[in-house]
Amino acid sequence: TPDIDPIAVLDEHREQFSEAFVTVKGPSVGGTRYEVEREIDARIAAELIKRGGEVVIKNRYSVWIAEDGWSVDVFGGLNAPLIVAEA
């Protein structure tokens, strides 16, 4: 919800995080864009979030519909109630 401070939540629960990822996205070309994702140490991720700019809150779910695998991203914070699904 927009009234919750994500940095305060991060500080309160940072020791509970076991994994974190950083994603770098390239420019959009013809409706697609290059994207690379790497796992990083959760402590480093927490510091990057605290020192960085705007925070994007997103939970990713994997869903199978028939034979198709989907990634469903449910956004929180200022981007709520945005939901993005991609196969």
XYZ file of N, CA and C in Angstrom:
261
model
N 0.843 -1.188 0.000
C 0.000 0.000 0.000
C 0.880 1.240 0.000
N 0.394 2.331 -0.590
C 1.216 3.539 -0.697
C 1.590 4.172 0.642
N 0.854 3.888 1.724
C 1.145 4.522 3.009
C 2.216 3.790 3.820
N 2.775 2.705 3.295
C 3.827 1.958 3.983
C 5.177 2.385 3.421
N 6.116 2.699 4.300
C 7.463 3.087 3.884
C 8.282 1.824 3.599
N 8.625 1.567 2.320
C 9.344 0.328 1.995
C 10.720 0.246 2.650
N 11.376 1.379 2.886
C 12.686 1.357 3.530
C 12.558 0.915 4.987
N 11.513 1.365 5.663
C 11.280 0.938 7.050
C 11.016 -0.563 7.113
N 10.247 -1.075 6.157
C 9.977 -2.518 6.101
C 11.278 -3.276 5.837
N 12.089 -2.765 4.922
C 13.378 -3.392 4.615
C 14.260 -3.453 5.858
N 14.364 -2.339 6.573
C 15.188 -2.313 7.786
C 14.693 -3.314 8.827
N 13.390 -3.428 8.946
C 12.811 -4.314 9.957
C 13.037 -5.794 9.640
N 13.041 -6.139 8.351
C 13.073 -7.554 7.956
C 14.327 -7.963 7.191
N 15.324 -7.117 7.091
C 16.466 -7.382 6.210
C 17.198 -8.681 6.522
N 17.231 -9.116 7.763
C 17.924 -10.362 8.119
C 17.156 -11.605 7.666
N 15.909 -11.444 7.266
C 15.091 -12.577 6.832
C 15.244 -12.876 5.341
N 15.876 -11.968 4.586
C 16.022 -12.172 3.146
C 17.133 -13.171 2.872
N 16.849 -14.165 2.051
C 17.852 -15.177 1.736
C 18.409 -15.019 0.325
N 17.716 -14.291 -0.535
C 18.209 -14.085 -1.893
C 17.709 -12.752 -2.423
N 18.463 -12.220 -3.386
C 18.096 -10.954 -4.018
C 18.629 -10.965 -5.443
N 17.986 -10.194 -6.304
C 18.373 -10.146 -7.704
C 18.422 -8.705 -8.176
N 19.316 -8.435 -9.107
C 19.361 -7.136 -9.766
C 19.069 -7.387 -11.242
N 18.245 -6.525 -11.827
C 17.875 -6.648 -13.229
C 18.271 -5.378 -13.961
N 18.949 -5.536 -15.084
C 19.326 -4.410 -15.934
C 18.591 -4.583 -17.248
N 17.909 -3.517 -17.672
C 17.121 -3.578 -18.900
C 17.648 -2.565 -19.902
N 17.710 -2.997 -21.154
C 18.144 -2.116 -22.226
C 16.976 -1.332 -22.796
N 17.252 -0.527 -23.826
C 16.184 0.272 -24.439
C 15.181 -0.603 -25.191
N 13.977 -0.103 -25.332
C 12.933 -0.812 -26.071
C 13.185 -0.667 -27.570
N 13.198 -1.810 -28.262
C 13.396 -1.817 -29.716
C 12.352 -2.739 -30.317
N 11.422 -2.182 -31.079
C 10.398 -2.993 -31.724
C 9.506 -3.737 -30.755
N 9.249 -3.159 -29.602
C 8.357 -3.782 -28.632
C 9.025 -4.770 -27.694
N 10.337 -4.990 -27.867
C 11.061 -5.878 -26.957
C 12.270 -5.133 -26.399
N 12.830 -5.650 -25.328
C 14.036 -5.050 -24.775
C 14.914 -6.126 -24.150
N 16.213 -5.920 -24.262
C 17.184 -6.840 -23.672
C 17.123 -6.712 -22.157
N 17.214 -7.838 -21.473
C 17.139 -7.844 -20.017
C 18.077 -8.913 -19.479
N 18.837 -8.563 -18.461
C 19.701 -9.539 -17.800
C 19.452 -9.442 -16.298
N 19.387 -10.601 -15.656
C 19.112 -10.661 -14.220
C 20.184 -11.515 -13.559
N 20.713 -11.023 -12.431
C 21.748 -11.747 -11.702
C 21.416 -11.763 -10.216
N 21.749 -12.870 -9.568
C 21.581 -12.946 -8.122
C 22.726 -12.187 -7.457
N 22.402 -11.428 -6.411
C 23.411 -10.719 -5.636
C 23.170 -11.001 -4.155
N 24.170 -10.740 -3.340
C 24.055 -10.926 -1.897
C 22.915 -10.063 -1.356
N 22.089 -10.634 -0.510
C 20.916 -9.922 0.013
C 21.305 -8.680 0.805
N 22.448 -8.713 1.490
C 22.891 -7.528 2.249
C 23.268 -6.389 1.317
N 23.908 -6.727 0.197
C 24.260 -5.707 -0.791
C 22.998 -5.133 -1.414
N 22.036 -5.990 -1.709
C 20.769 -5.522 -2.280
C 20.080 -4.537 -1.347
N 20.075 -4.839 -0.056
C 19.440 -3.943 0.914
C 20.114 -2.577 0.912
N 21.433 -2.549 0.842
C 22.147 -1.265 0.810
C 21.883 -0.509 -0.488
N 21.826 -1.223 -1.619
C 21.520 -0.565 -2.894
C 20.144 0.089 -2.851
N 19.185 -0.605 -2.273
C 17.831 -0.057 -2.169
C 17.833 1.187 -1.291
N 18.514 1.125 -0.159
C 18.537 2.270 0.759
C 19.227 3.480 0.145
N 20.247 3.262 -0.670
C 21.024 4.364 -1.241
C 20.517 4.818 -2.601
N 19.644 4.021 -3.204
C 19.186 4.294 -4.559
C 18.057 5.299 -4.621
N 17.452 5.358 -5.779
C 16.345 6.278 -6.010
C 15.013 5.639 -5.672
N 14.096 5.702 -6.610
C 12.755 5.167 -6.397
C 12.791 3.646 -6.246
N 11.988 3.147 -5.341
C 11.911 1.709 -5.082
C 10.731 1.123 -5.847
N 10.962 0.020 -6.535
C 9.892 -0.703 -7.215
C 9.602 -1.953 -6.391
N 8.364 -2.067 -5.943
C 7.952 -3.228 -5.153
C 7.207 -4.174 -6.080
N 7.712 -5.412 -6.187
C 7.111 -6.358 -7.125
C 7.244 -7.765 -6.576
N 6.171 -8.512 -6.647
C 6.192 -9.943 -6.346
C 5.962 -10.688 -7.648
N 6.823 -11.665 -7.937
C 6.708 -12.436 -9.180
C 6.189 -13.828 -8.862
N 5.208 -14.240 -9.644
C 4.609 -15.565 -9.503
C 4.748 -16.310 -10.819
N 4.964 -17.608 -10.749
C 4.998 -18.461 -11.939
C 3.679 -19.200 -12.025
N 3.073 -19.149 -13.211
C 1.755 -19.749 -13.417
C 1.797 -20.583 -14.692
N 1.212 -21.774 -14.622
C 1.085 -22.614 -15.814
C -0.376 -22.663 -16.226
N -0.628 -22.320 -17.496
C -1.965 -22.429 -18.079
C -1.825 -23.368 -19.268
N -2.408 -24.549 -19.140
C -2.221 -25.614 -20.128
C -0.720 -25.888 -20.233
N -0.136 -25.709 -21.422
C 1.292 -25.970 -21.601
C 2.139 -24.709 -21.571
N 1.522 -23.573 -21.288
C 2.235 -22.300 -21.323
C 2.630 -21.837 -19.923
N 3.914 -21.509 -19.759
C 4.398 -20.944 -18.506
C 4.342 -19.425 -18.557
N 3.821 -18.819 -17.511
C 3.678 -17.364 -17.432
C 4.400 -16.839 -16.204
N 4.971 -15.649 -16.331
C 5.461 -14.893 -15.183
C 4.454 -13.784 -14.934
N 3.938 -13.722 -13.722
C 2.953 -12.700 -13.366
C 3.585 -11.818 -12.292
N 3.754 -10.538 -12.612
C 4.329 -9.575 -11.679
C 3.220 -8.729 -11.082
N 3.124 -8.729 -9.762
C 2.124 -7.945 -9.040
C 2.879 -6.836 -8.309
N 2.596 -5.595 -8.684
C 3.328 -4.457 -8.153
C 2.636 -3.872 -6.933
N 3.446 -3.367 -6.024
C 2.948 -2.689 -4.837
C 3.460 -1.264 -4.811
N 3.271 -0.604 -3.686
C 3.751 0.769 -3.537
C 3.075 1.710 -4.510
N 3.850 2.627 -5.070
C 3.298 3.636 -5.977
C 2.790 3.041 -7.288
N 3.230 1.822 -7.631
C 2.800 1.186 -8.881
C 1.575 0.293 -8.719
N 1.082 0.119 -7.501
C -0.133 -0.680 -7.280
C -1.314 0.034 -7.916
N -2.218 -0.658 -8.523
C -2.439 -2.102 -8.582
C -1.980 -2.729 -9.902
N -0.875 -2.264 -10.460
C -0.387 -2.769 -11.740
C -0.047 -4.255 -11.658
N -0.496 -5.015 -12.664
C -0.165 -6.435 -12.812
C 0.279 -6.649 -14.253
N 1.433 -7.299 -14.434
C 1.973 -7.571 -15.764
C 2.189 -9.073 -15.879
N 1.707 -9.655 -16.979
C 1.890 -11.086 -17.226
C 2.584 -11.268 -18.567
N 3.580 -12.157 -18.595
C 4.259 -12.451 -19.857
C 4.570 -13.936 -19.936
N 4.433 -14.459 -21.154
C 4.684 -15.884 -21.381
C 6.115 -16.084 -21.797
